[in-house]
PDB file of C-alpha atoms and ligand atoms in Angstrom:
ATOM      1  CA  MET A1399     142.005 123.345  81.239  1.00 90.00           C
ATOM      2  CA  ASN A1400     139.514 125.715  81.552  1.00 94.00           C
ATOM      3  CA  LEU A1401     140.096 129.555  80.880  1.00 97.00           C
ATOM      4  CA  GLU A1402     137.156 130.947  82.414  1.00 97.00           C
ATOM      5  CA  LEU A1403     136.836 133.553  79.929  1.00 98.00           C
ATOM      6  CA  ASP A1404     132.893 132.368  79.473  1.00 98.00           C
ATOM      7  CA  GLY A1405     130.281 135.208  79.082  1.00 98.00           C
ATOM      8  CA  HIS A1406     133.531 138.104  79.211  1.00 98.00           C
ATOM      9  CA  VAL A1407     133.607 140.442  76.256  1.00 98.00           C
ATOM     10  CA  ALA A1408     136.723 140.426  73.842  1.00 99.00           C
ATOM     11  CA  VAL A1409     137.919 142.637  71.441  1.00 99.00           C
ATOM     12  CA  VAL A1410     139.866 142.161  68.066  1.00 99.00           C
ATOM     13  CA  THR A1411     141.751 144.451  66.336  1.00 99.00           C
ATOM     14  CA  GLY A1412     142.231 143.153  62.843  1.00 98.00           C
ATOM     15  CA  GLY A1413     139.640 140.564  63.301  1.00 98.00           C
ATOM     16  CA  ALA A1414     138.180 140.417  59.396  1.00 98.00           C
ATOM     17  CA  SER A1415     141.525 137.912  58.266  1.00 98.00           C
ATOM     18  CA  GLY A1416     144.142 136.058  59.364  1.00 98.00           C
ATOM     19  CA  ILE A1417     145.572 135.823  62.781  1.00 98.00           C
ATOM     20  CA  GLY A1418     142.989 138.194  64.242  1.00 98.00           C
ATOM     21  CA  LEU A1419     140.498 136.274  62.749  1.00 98.00           C
ATOM     22  CA  ALA A1420     141.559 133.075  64.882  1.00 98.00           C
ATOM     23  CA  CYS A1421     141.989 135.003  68.142  1.00 98.00           C
ATOM     24  CA  ALA A1422     138.303 135.928  67.590  1.00 98.00           C
ATOM     25  CA  ARG A1423     137.845 132.519  66.642  1.00 98.00           C
ATOM     26  CA  ALA A1424     139.345 131.216  70.345  1.00 98.00           C
ATOM     27  CA  PHE A1425     137.497 133.924  71.992  1.00 98.00           C
ATOM     28  CA  ALA A1426     133.768 132.389  70.835  1.00 98.00           C
ATOM     29  CA  ALA A1427     135.132 128.830  71.668  1.00 98.00           C
ATOM     30  CA  GLU A1428     136.206 129.991  74.896  1.00 98.00           C
ATOM     31  CA  GLY A1429     132.522 131.005  75.321  1.00 98.00           C
ATOM     32  CA  CYS A1430     132.726 135.021  74.938  1.00 98.00           C
ATOM     33  CA  ARG A1431     131.034 137.865  73.079  1.00 98.00           C
ATOM     34  CA  VAL A1432     133.081 138.638  70.600  1.00 98.00           C
ATOM     35  CA  ALA A1433     133.440 142.035  68.614  1.00 99.00           C
ATOM     36  CA  LEU A1434     135.662 142.095  65.546  1.00 99.00           C
ATOM     37  CA  TRP A1435     136.903 145.568  64.871  1.00 99.00           C
ATOM     38  CA  ASP A1436     139.110 145.923  60.923  1.00 99.00           C
ATOM     39  CA  ARG A1437     138.691 148.669  58.338  1.00 98.00           C
ATOM     40  CA  SER A1438     137.873 145.160  56.150  1.00 98.00           C
ATOM     41  CA  PRO A1439     134.171 145.269  54.309  1.00 98.00           C
ATOM     42  CA  ARG A1440     134.632 141.407  55.206  1.00 98.00           C
ATOM     43  CA  VAL A1441     134.651 141.983  59.260  1.00 98.00           C
ATOM     44  CA  THR A1442     130.800 141.667  58.809  1.00 98.00           C
ATOM     45  CA  GLU A1443     130.672 138.554  57.094  1.00 98.00           C
ATOM     46  CA  ALA A1444     133.376 137.199  59.517  1.00 98.00           C
ATOM     47  CA  ALA A1445     131.382 138.224  62.788  1.00 98.00           C
ATOM     48  CA  ALA A1446     127.946 136.562  61.322  1.00 98.00           C
ATOM     49  CA  GLY A1447     130.533 133.571  60.775  1.00 98.00           C
ATOM     50  CA  ILE A1448     131.882 133.256  64.560  1.00 98.00           C
ATOM     51  CA  ALA A1449     128.253 133.558  66.106  1.00 98.00           C
ATOM     52  CA  GLY A1450     126.885 130.900  63.894  1.00 98.00           C
ATOM     53  CA  ASP A1451     130.058 128.271  64.716  1.00 98.00           C
ATOM     54  CA  PHE A1452     129.899 129.445  68.187  1.00 98.00           C
ATOM     55  CA  ASP A1453     126.707 130.078  68.724  1.00 97.00           C
ATOM     56  CA  CYS A1454     127.094 133.366  70.727  1.00 97.00           C
ATOM     57  CA  SER A1455     126.686 137.031  69.811  1.00 98.00           C
ATOM     58  CA  THR A1456     129.190 139.030  67.405  1.00 98.00           C
ATOM     59  CA  LEU A1457     129.617 142.390  66.331  1.00 98.00           C
ATOM     60  CA  GLY A1458     131.397 143.323  63.121  1.00 98.00           C
ATOM     61  CA  ILE A1459     132.382 147.074  62.787  1.00 98.00           C
ATOM     62  CA  GLU A1460     133.801 147.889  60.037  1.00 98.00           C
ATOM     63  CA  THR A1461     136.656 151.110  61.388  1.00 98.00           C
ATOM     64  CA  ASP A1462     140.282 152.076  60.926  1.00 98.00           C
ATOM     65  CA  ILE A1463     142.193 152.305  63.739  1.00 99.00           C
ATOM     66  CA  THR A1464     144.471 155.384  62.893  1.00 98.00           C
ATOM     67  CA  ASP A1465     141.174 157.579  63.749  1.00 98.00           C
ATOM     68  CA  LEU A1466     141.119 157.683  67.606  1.00 98.00           C
ATOM     69  CA  ASP A1467     137.643 158.798  67.256  1.00 98.00           C
ATOM     70  CA  ALA A1468     135.942 156.086  65.418  1.00 99.00           C
ATOM     71  CA  MET A1469     138.005 153.897  68.252  1.00 99.00           C
ATOM     72  CA  ARG A1470     136.049 155.719  70.963  1.00 98.00           C
ATOM     73  CA  GLU A1471     132.989 155.242  69.019  1.00 98.00           C
ATOM     74  CA  ALA A1472     134.035 151.677  68.504  1.00 99.00           C
ATOM     75  CA  VAL A1473     133.861 151.204  72.342  1.00 99.00           C
ATOM     76  CA  LEU A1474     130.682 152.656  72.919  1.00 98.00           C
ATOM     77  CA  GLU A1475     128.816 150.497  70.410  1.00 98.00           C
ATOM     78  CA  THR A1476     130.695 147.259  71.398  1.00 98.00           C
ATOM     79  CA  GLU A1477     129.644 148.040  74.645  1.00 98.00           C
ATOM     80  CA  SER A1478     126.084 148.984  74.053  1.00 98.00           C
ATOM     81  CA  SER A1479     125.761 145.930  71.811  1.00 98.00           C
ATOM     82  CA  LEU A1480     128.031 143.188  74.254  1.00 98.00           C
ATOM     83  CA  GLY A1481     128.586 144.830  76.673  1.00 98.00           C
ATOM     84  CA  PRO A1482     131.899 146.470  79.502  1.00 98.00           C
ATOM     85  CA  ILE A1483     135.086 145.050  77.312  1.00 99.00           C
ATOM     86  CA  ALA A1484     137.436 143.077  79.233  1.00 98.00           C
ATOM     87  CA  HIS A1485     139.678 141.825  76.646  1.00 99.00           C
ATOM     88  CA  LEU A1486     141.486 143.391  73.767  1.00 99.00           C
ATOM     89  CA  THR A1487     143.853 141.632  71.228  1.00 99.00           C
ATOM     90  CA  HIS A1488     144.954 144.250  68.929  1.00 99.00           C
ATOM     91  CA  ALA A1489     145.918 142.499  65.435  1.00 98.00           C
ATOM     92  CA  ALA A1490     145.781 144.829  62.915  1.00 98.00           C
ATOM     93  CA  ALA A1491     148.837 146.331  60.945  1.00 98.00           C
ATOM     94  CA  ILE A1492     150.248 146.492  57.435  1.00 98.00           C
ATOM     95  CA  GLY A1493     153.683 145.980  55.796  1.00 97.00           C
ATOM     96  CA  SER A1494     154.724 148.556  53.336  1.00 96.00           C
ATOM     97  CA  GLY A1495     154.140 146.403  50.442  1.00 95.00           C
ATOM     98  CA  LYS A1496     158.096 146.775  49.177  1.00 95.00           C
ATOM     99  CA  PHE A1497     160.760 144.781  49.908  1.00 94.00           C
ATOM    100  CA  GLY A1498     162.990 146.525  51.703  1.00 93.00           C
ATOM    101  CA  PHE A1499     166.562 145.406  52.455  1.00 91.00           C
ATOM    102  CA  PRO A1500     168.302 146.780  51.351  1.00 93.00           C
ATOM    103  CA  PHE A1501     166.335 149.791  53.186  1.00 95.00           C
ATOM    104  CA  THR A1502     167.453 152.234  49.866  1.00 96.00           C
ATOM    105  CA  ASN A1503     164.650 150.071  47.912  1.00 94.00           C
ATOM    106  CA  LEU A1504     162.628 151.886  50.299  1.00 96.00           C
ATOM    107  CA  THR A1505     162.150 155.639  50.329  1.00 97.00           C
ATOM    108  CA  PRO A1506     161.395 157.567  53.211  1.00 98.00           C
ATOM    109  CA  GLU A1507     158.078 158.604  51.996  1.00 98.00           C
ATOM    110  CA  ASP A1508     157.352 154.822  52.028  1.00 97.00           C
ATOM    111  CA  TRP A1509     157.371 155.191  55.722  1.00 98.00           C
ATOM    112  CA  PRO A1510     154.963 157.268  57.659  1.00 98.00           C
ATOM    113  CA  ARG A1511     151.650 155.109  56.094  1.00 98.00           C
ATOM    114  CA  VAL A1512     153.190 152.187  57.917  1.00 98.00           C
ATOM    115  CA  LEU A1513     153.740 154.239  61.415  1.00 98.00           C
ATOM    116  CA  GLU A1514     150.606 155.870  61.140  1.00 98.00           C
ATOM    117  CA  VAL A1515     148.903 152.552  61.052  1.00 98.00           C
ATOM    118  CA  ASN A1516     150.955 150.077  63.208  1.00 98.00           C
ATOM    119  CA  ILE A1517     152.376 152.612  65.695  1.00 98.00           C
ATOM    120  CA  MET A1518     149.433 155.306  66.176  1.00 98.00           C
ATOM    121  CA  GLY A1519     146.659 152.569  65.644  1.00 99.00           C
ATOM    122  CA  MET A1520     148.161 150.683  68.505  1.00 99.00           C
ATOM    123  CA  VAL A1521     148.253 154.290  70.521  1.00 99.00           C
ATOM    124  CA  ASN A1522     144.837 154.695  69.487  1.00 99.00           C
ATOM    125  CA  VAL A1523     142.924 151.605  70.515  1.00 99.00           C
ATOM    126  CA  ALA A1524     144.705 151.325  73.593  1.00 99.00           C
ATOM    127  CA  HIS A1525     143.683 154.938  74.525  1.00 98.00           C
ATOM    128  CA  ALA A1526     140.174 154.043  73.644  1.00 99.00           C
ATOM    129  CA  VAL A1527     139.688 150.836  75.848  1.00 99.00           C
ATOM    130  CA  ALA A1528     141.830 151.473  79.027  1.00 98.00           C
ATOM    131  CA  PRO A1529     139.936 154.340  80.357  1.00 98.00           C
ATOM    132  CA  GLY A1530     137.043 152.125  80.820  1.00 98.00           C
ATOM    133  CA  MET A1531     139.427 148.895  82.210  1.00 98.00           C
ATOM    134  CA  VAL A1532     140.532 151.210  84.461  1.00 98.00           C
ATOM    135  CA  GLU A1533     137.532 152.343  86.079  1.00 98.00           C
ATOM    136  CA  ARG A1534     136.306 148.460  86.072  1.00 98.00           C
ATOM    137  CA  LYS A1535     139.868 147.670  87.679  1.00 98.00           C
ATOM    138  CA  ALA A1536     140.225 144.685  85.665  1.00 98.00           C
ATOM    139  CA  GLY A1537     141.150 143.631  82.116  1.00 98.00           C
ATOM    140  CA  THR A1538     143.484 141.998  79.715  1.00 99.00           C
ATOM    141  CA  MET A1539     145.631 143.605  76.721  1.00 99.00           C
ATOM    142  CA  VAL A1540     147.398 141.079  73.943  1.00 99.00           C
ATOM    143  CA  PHE A1541     149.125 143.484  71.204  1.00 98.00           C
ATOM    144  CA  ILE A1542     150.305 141.173  68.422  1.00 98.00           C
ATOM    145  CA  GLY A1543     154.450 142.112  67.792  1.00 98.00           C
ATOM    146  CA  SER A1544     156.489 139.756  65.313  1.00 98.00           C
ATOM    147  CA  VAL A1545     159.853 138.660  65.395  1.00 97.00           C
ATOM    148  CA  ALA A1546     160.465 141.059  62.877  1.00 96.00           C
ATOM    149  CA  ALA A1547     160.657 143.609  66.206  1.00 96.00           C
ATOM    150  CA  GLN A1548     163.578 141.327  67.310  1.00 96.00           C
ATOM    151  CA  ILE A1549     165.885 140.746  64.388  1.00 93.00           C
ATOM    152  CA  GLY A1550     166.814 142.685  61.540  1.00 85.00           C
ATOM    153  CA  SER A1551     164.303 141.156  59.348  1.00 83.00           C
ATOM    154  CA  PRO A1552     165.609 141.285  55.450  1.00 82.00           C
ATOM    155  CA  THR A1553     162.169 141.847  54.722  1.00 89.00           C
ATOM    156  CA  ASP A1554     160.507 145.450  55.361  1.00 95.00           C
ATOM    157  CA  PRO A1555     162.609 148.051  57.316  1.00 97.00           C
ATOM    158  CA  PRO A1556     159.422 150.315  58.513  1.00 97.00           C
ATOM    159  CA  TYR A1557     157.504 147.238  59.246  1.00 97.00           C
ATOM    160  CA  SER A1558     160.304 145.485  61.695  1.00 97.00           C
ATOM    161  CA  ALA A1559     160.772 149.126  62.961  1.00 97.00           C
ATOM    162  CA  SER A1560     156.730 149.125  63.535  1.00 98.00           C
ATOM    163  CA  LYS A1561     156.893 146.002  65.486  1.00 98.00           C
ATOM    164  CA  ALA A1562     159.670 147.223  67.837  1.00 98.00           C
ATOM    165  CA  ALA A1563     157.582 150.163  69.227  1.00 98.00           C
ATOM    166  CA  ASN A1564     154.454 147.969  69.540  1.00 98.00           C
ATOM    167  CA  ILE A1565     156.970 145.786  72.007  1.00 98.00           C
ATOM    168  CA  ASN A1566     157.531 148.692  73.504  1.00 98.00           C
ATOM    169  CA  PHE A1567     154.782 150.877  74.266  1.00 98.00           C
ATOM    170  CA  ALA A1568     153.102 147.855  75.379  1.00 98.00           C
ATOM    171  CA  HIS A1569     155.490 147.381  78.358  1.00 98.00           C
ATOM    172  CA  CYS A1570     155.125 151.063  79.025  1.00 98.00           C
ATOM    173  CA  LEU A1571     151.531 150.184  78.786  1.00 98.00           C
ATOM    174  CA  ALA A1572     151.794 147.159  81.320  1.00 98.00           C
ATOM    175  CA  LYS A1573     154.120 149.636  84.373  1.00 98.00           C
ATOM    176  CA  ASP A1574     151.510 152.059  83.685  1.00 98.00           C
ATOM    177  CA  LEU A1575     148.033 149.753  83.760  1.00 98.00           C
ATOM    178  CA  ALA A1576     149.210 147.014  86.522  1.00 98.00           C
ATOM    179  CA  PRO A1577     147.799 149.059  89.883  1.00 98.00           C
ATOM    180  CA  HIS A1578     144.812 149.290  88.045  1.00 98.00           C
ATOM    181  CA  GLY A1579     144.105 145.239  87.452  1.00 98.00           C
ATOM    182  CA  ILE A1580     144.978 145.382  83.770  1.00 98.00           C
ATOM    183  CA  ARG A1581     147.467 142.781  82.167  1.00 99.00           C
ATOM    184  CA  VAL A1582     149.639 143.649  79.232  1.00 99.00           C
ATOM    185  CA  ASN A1583     151.361 140.643  77.108  1.00 98.00           C
ATOM    186  CA  ILE A1584     152.859 141.028  73.695  1.00 98.00           C
ATOM    187  CA  VAL A1585     152.633 137.553  71.641  1.00 98.00           C
ATOM    188  CA  ASN A1586     155.343 137.120  68.472  1.00 98.00           C
ATOM    189  CA  PRO A1587     154.453 134.752  65.385  1.00 98.00           C
ATOM    190  CA  GLY A1588     157.449 134.267  63.529  1.00 96.00           C
ATOM    191  CA  MET A1589     155.918 132.748  59.748  1.00 94.00           C
ATOM    192  CA  VAL A1590     151.746 132.359  59.766  1.00 96.00           C
ATOM    193  CA  ARG A1591     150.223 131.819  56.298  1.00 92.00           C
ATOM    194  CA  THR A1592     148.096 135.269  55.865  1.00 94.00           C
ATOM    195  CA  PRO A1593     147.695 137.975  53.137  1.00 94.00           C
ATOM    196  CA  LEU A1594     149.935 139.783  55.384  1.00 95.00           C
ATOM    197  CA  ASN A1595     152.539 137.087  54.876  1.00 93.00           C
ATOM    198  CA  ARG A1596     152.031 137.454  51.236  1.00 93.00           C
ATOM    199  CA  SER A1597     152.426 139.972  50.378  1.00 93.00           C
ATOM    200  CA  VAL A1598     155.754 139.768  51.648  1.00 90.00           C
ATOM    201  CA  TRP A1599     156.958 137.695  49.423  1.00 92.00           C
ATOM    202  CA  GLU A1600     154.858 139.334  46.669  1.00 93.00           C
ATOM    203  CA  ALA A1601     157.446 142.100  47.215  1.00 93.00           C
ATOM    204  CA  TRP A1602     160.162 139.772  47.541  1.00 90.00           C
ATOM    205  CA  ASN A1603     159.828 137.854  43.573  1.00 91.00           C
ATOM    206  CA  ARG A1604     158.566 141.547  42.177  1.00 91.00           C
ATOM    207  CA  ARG A1605     162.130 142.566  42.014  1.00 89.00           C
ATOM    208  CA  GLN A1606     164.007 139.316  41.403  1.00 91.00           C
ATOM    209  CA  PRO A1607     164.874 138.377  37.672  1.00 92.00           C
ATOM    210  CA  PRO A1608     162.958 135.593  36.272  1.00 93.00           C
ATOM    211  CA  GLU A1609     164.701 133.515  36.713  1.00 93.00           C
ATOM    212  CA  ARG A1610     165.156 134.001  40.523  1.00 91.00           C
ATOM    213  CA  GLN A1611     161.593 134.174  40.716  1.00 93.00           C
ATOM    214  CA  ARG A1612     159.749 131.495  42.246  1.00 93.00           C
ATOM    215  CA  SER A1613     156.168 130.735  43.720  1.00 94.00           C
ATOM    216  CA  TYR A1614     155.208 131.364  47.515  1.00 93.00           C
ATOM    217  CA  GLU A1615     155.076 128.214  48.708  1.00 91.00           C
ATOM    218  CA  ASP A1616     158.751 127.761  47.479  1.00 92.00           C
ATOM    219  CA  TRP A1617     159.966 130.844  48.868  1.00 90.00           C
ATOM    220  CA  ALA A1618     158.071 130.056  52.402  1.00 89.00           C
ATOM    221  CA  GLY A1619     158.770 126.422  52.351  1.00 90.00           C
ATOM    222  CA  GLU A1620     162.492 127.098  52.304  1.00 91.00           C
ATOM    223  CA  LYS A1621     162.606 129.932  54.407  1.00 89.00           C
ATOM    224  CA  VAL A1622     160.696 127.975  57.293  1.00 91.00           C
ATOM    225  CA  ARG A1623     162.659 125.087  56.867  1.00 92.00           C
ATOM    226  CA  THR A1624     166.034 127.240  57.264  1.00 92.00           C
ATOM    227  CA  VAL A1625     165.137 129.932  59.868  1.00 92.00           C
ATOM    228  CA  ALA A1626     163.027 128.059  62.149  1.00 94.00           C
ATOM    229  CA  PRO A1627     164.040 125.122  64.710  1.00 95.00           C
ATOM    230  CA  LEU A1628     160.719 123.595  64.002  1.00 96.00           C
ATOM    231  CA  ALA A1629     160.942 123.906  60.460  1.00 95.00           C
ATOM    232  CA  ARG A1630     157.485 124.704  60.589  1.00 93.00           C
ATOM    233  CA  TRP A1631     154.834 127.601  59.502  1.00 93.00           C
ATOM    234  CA  GLN A1632     153.021 128.724  62.603  1.00 95.00           C
ATOM    235  CA  GLN A1633     148.882 128.440  62.460  1.00 96.00           C
ATOM    236  CA  PRO A1634     147.131 131.553  62.852  1.00 98.00           C
ATOM    237  CA  GLU A1635     145.410 129.045  65.812  1.00 98.00           C
ATOM    238  CA  ASP A1636     148.433 128.425  67.436  1.00 98.00           C
ATOM    239  CA  VAL A1637     149.237 132.355  68.010  1.00 98.00           C
ATOM    240  CA  ALA A1638     145.563 132.646  69.281  1.00 98.00           C
ATOM    241  CA  ASP A1639     145.979 129.838  71.739  1.00 98.00           C
ATOM    242  CA  MET A1640     147.941 131.551  73.179  1.00 98.00           C
ATOM    243  CA  VAL A1641     146.543 134.877  72.878  1.00 99.00           C
ATOM    244  CA  ALA A1642     143.638 133.354  74.712  1.00 98.00           C
ATOM    245  CA  PHE A1643     145.811 132.155  77.468  1.00 98.00           C
ATOM    246  CA  LEU A1644     147.106 134.805  77.929  1.00 98.00           C
ATOM    247  CA  SER A1645     143.851 136.579  78.317  1.00 98.00           C
ATOM    248  CA  SER A1646     142.467 134.447  81.198  1.00 98.00           C
ATOM    249  CA  SER A1647     143.052 134.153  84.892  1.00 97.00           C
ATOM    250  CA  ARG A1648     145.312 131.069  84.255  1.00 98.00           C
ATOM    251  CA  ALA A1649     147.846 133.877  83.216  1.00 98.00           C
ATOM    252  CA  ALA A1650     147.126 135.704  86.661  1.00 98.00           C
ATOM    253  CA  GLN A1651     150.730 136.770  86.766  1.00 98.00           C
ATOM    254  CA  VAL A1652     151.780 137.174  83.336  1.00 98.00           C
ATOM    255  CA  THR A1653     152.413 140.663  82.795  1.00 98.00           C
ATOM    256  CA  ALA A1654     154.246 142.801  80.508  1.00 98.00           C
ATOM    257  CA  GLN A1655     155.640 139.201  78.815  1.00 98.00           C
ATOM    258  CA  SER A1656     156.857 139.591  75.033  1.00 97.00           C
ATOM    259  CA  ILE A1657     155.933 136.088  73.808  1.00 98.00           C
ATOM    260  CA  ASN A1658     157.061 134.377  70.939  1.00 98.00           C
ATOM    261  CA  VAL A1659     155.142 131.792  68.972  1.00 98.00           C
ATOM    262  CA  ASP A1660     157.531 131.124  66.097  1.00 97.00           C
ATOM    263  CA  GLY A1661     158.734 127.585  66.379  1.00 97.00           C
ATOM    264  CA  GLY A1662     161.929 128.715  67.994  1.00 97.00           C
ATOM    265  CA  GLN A1663     162.620 131.292  64.660  1.00 95.00           C
ATOM    266  CA  VAL A1664     164.325 133.729  67.448  1.00 95.00           C
ATOM    267  CA  ILE A1665     166.475 132.510  70.860  1.00 91.00           C
ATOM    268  CA  ARG A1666     167.453 134.913  72.717  1.00 82.00           C
ATOM    269  CA  TRP A1667     169.761 134.377  76.456  1.00 74.00           C
TER     270      TRP A1667
HETATM  271  N1  NAD B2562     151.588 136.120  59.131  1.00 54.53           N
HETATM  272  C1  NAD B2562     152.438 136.470  60.089  1.00 54.53           C
HETATM  273  O1  NAD B2562     153.864 136.022  59.079  1.00 54.53           O
HETATM  274  C2  NAD B2562     152.950 137.462  61.104  1.00 54.53           C
HETATM  275  C3  NAD B2562     154.033 137.386  61.246  1.00 54.53           C
HETATM  276  C4  NAD B2562     154.541 138.069  62.575  1.00 54.53           C
HETATM  277  C5  NAD B2562     153.608 138.945  62.849  1.00 54.53           C
HETATM  278  N2  NAD B2562     152.310 138.799  62.454  1.00 54.53           N
HETATM  279  C6  NAD B2562     151.579 140.262  63.261  1.00 54.53           C
HETATM  280  O2  NAD B2562     149.885 139.213  63.102  1.00 54.53           O
HETATM  281  C7  NAD B2562     149.004 140.354  62.973  1.00 54.53           C
HETATM  282  C8  NAD B2562     148.099 140.021  61.822  1.00 54.53           C
HETATM  283  O3  NAD B2562     148.594 140.025  60.850  1.00 54.53           O
HETATM  284  P1  NAD B2562     148.273 138.902  59.881  1.00 54.53           P
HETATM  285  O4  NAD B2562     149.360 138.435  59.340  1.00 54.53           O
HETATM  286  O5  NAD B2562     147.050 138.017  60.127  1.00 54.53           O
HETATM  287  O6  NAD B2562     147.362 139.888  58.701  1.00 54.53           O
HETATM  288  P2  NAD B2562     146.338 139.838  57.751  1.00 54.53           P
HETATM  289  O7  NAD B2562     146.695 141.086  56.505  1.00 54.53           O
HETATM  290  O8  NAD B2562     145.936 138.781  57.513  1.00 54.53           O
HETATM  291  O9  NAD B2562     144.834 140.761  58.715  1.00 54.53           O
HETATM  292  C9  NAD B2562     145.780 141.996  59.585  1.00 54.53           C
HETATM  293  C10 NAD B2562     144.418 142.817  59.511  1.00 54.53           C
HETATM  294  O10 NAD B2562     144.025 144.323  59.407  1.00 54.53           O
HETATM  295  C11 NAD B2562     143.682 144.839  59.204  1.00 54.53           C
HETATM  296  N3  NAD B2562     143.916 145.855  59.289  1.00 54.53           N
HETATM  297  C12 NAD B2562     145.207 146.545  58.330  1.00 54.53           C
HETATM  298  N4  NAD B2562     145.033 147.625  59.076  1.00 54.53           N
HETATM  299  C13 NAD B2562     143.879 148.490  59.367  1.00 54.53           C
HETATM  300  C14 NAD B2562     143.401 149.964  60.245  1.00 54.53           C
HETATM  301  N5  NAD B2562     143.857 151.050  59.498  1.00 54.53           N
HETATM  302  N6  NAD B2562     142.201 149.892  60.450  1.00 54.53           N
HETATM  303  C15 NAD B2562     141.720 148.675  61.130  1.00 54.53           C
HETATM  304  N7  NAD B2562     141.858 147.116  60.320  1.00 54.53           N
HETATM  305  C16 NAD B2562     143.249 147.238  59.903  1.00 54.53           C
HETATM  306  C17 NAD B2562     142.974 143.770  57.653  1.00 54.53           C
HETATM  307  O11 NAD B2562     142.035 144.324  56.955  1.00 54.53           O
HETATM  308  C18 NAD B2562     143.270 143.151  58.533  1.00 54.53           C
HETATM  309  O12 NAD B2562     142.114 142.050  58.415  1.00 54.53           O
HETATM  310  C19 NAD B2562     149.833 141.818  62.745  1.00 54.53           C
HETATM  311  O13 NAD B2562     150.218 142.718  63.831  1.00 54.53           O
HETATM  312  C20 NAD B2562     151.511 141.344  62.326  1.00 54.53           C
HETATM  313  O14 NAD B2562     151.845 142.213  62.192  1.00 54.53           O
HETATM  314  C21 NAD B2562     152.189 138.243  61.226  1.00 54.53           C
END
C-alpha cells in the first residue's frame, strides 16, 4: 500500500524512546522528513540514527512539552529546517512512578506533575502546531492514548485520568479542525515493552513483600497472557504502523476515532 507520505514533514513528540521513536522511524521509512521533540538529551542521537538508517532529513529538538513558548519555538525551528509540518504524532507522556492501586497508595501531591505533562503538554503541542495547519488547510494529528483511559486500570490513576483527558480533547480537536481539512485521531496501545511500561512494573514490585516480587518478564508475561486475547506484547512498530496509516491519505475519511492496538484487551460493544 502506498501511503503517499513521501516528502512530507512529520513531528513526533516523545520521539527519543519507545513508541514515539518507532513512529519517527515509520515516517522516515515512508520518505518523510522527521522532527523529534523530546526532553531527553538522547533525542539528537535518535534523530541522527534515523537519518543514517533511512537516508532522510531529521531534526532532534531537546524541549519540554510543558512549556508553551518552547513548543512554539520548536514549530519555528522545525519549519525553517524541514518545511511546513504536515503530520503530528504526540507520544510524550509520563506516569507517576508509583503503584496507584488502591488509589490511596498515592497522595494528591502525586497528581499535578502527571496532569501537567500528559494533559497540558498535549494542549501546548496542539496550540503550537494547529495554527500553521489551519493556515495551510491541511494536516493530520495522532495522539497516543492508552487502554488505561478506557478501563479502571489497576496501575496509576493520575496516568489513566490524564489519558482519558487526551482522548476527550482529541475528539474536541477533531471537530474543531475538520472544517480546516485537518484530521485528528487517537491510537491506544495496551502493553508495549518500553521504559514507561517497565516503570509500572518497578512501582508494583517495590511495594511487594520479598516472596511476591517477580521479574519484569514474569510479571508482564503473565499480565499480557491474562488481559489480551491475542496474548502477546504489542511491539512499538505495531503502534507505529497504525499511526502512519492514520496520517496517510489512505485514511482520508477517518477522523475523531479512538483506535486500539491492544491485542483485543479492551472489547467494546
Ligand atoms: N508502553 C506501553 O505499554 C504503553 C501503553 C499504552 C500507552 N502508552 C503511551 O505511549 C506513549 C509513548 O510511551 P512509551 O511507552 O513509548 O514511553 P517512553 O518512556 O519510552 O517514551 C516517552 C518519551 O516521552 C518523553 N517525555 C516525557 N516527558 C516529556 C516532556 N515533558 N517533554 C518532552 N518529552 C517528554 C520521554 O523523554 C520519552 O522519550 C505515551 O503516550 C504512553 O502513555 C504506552
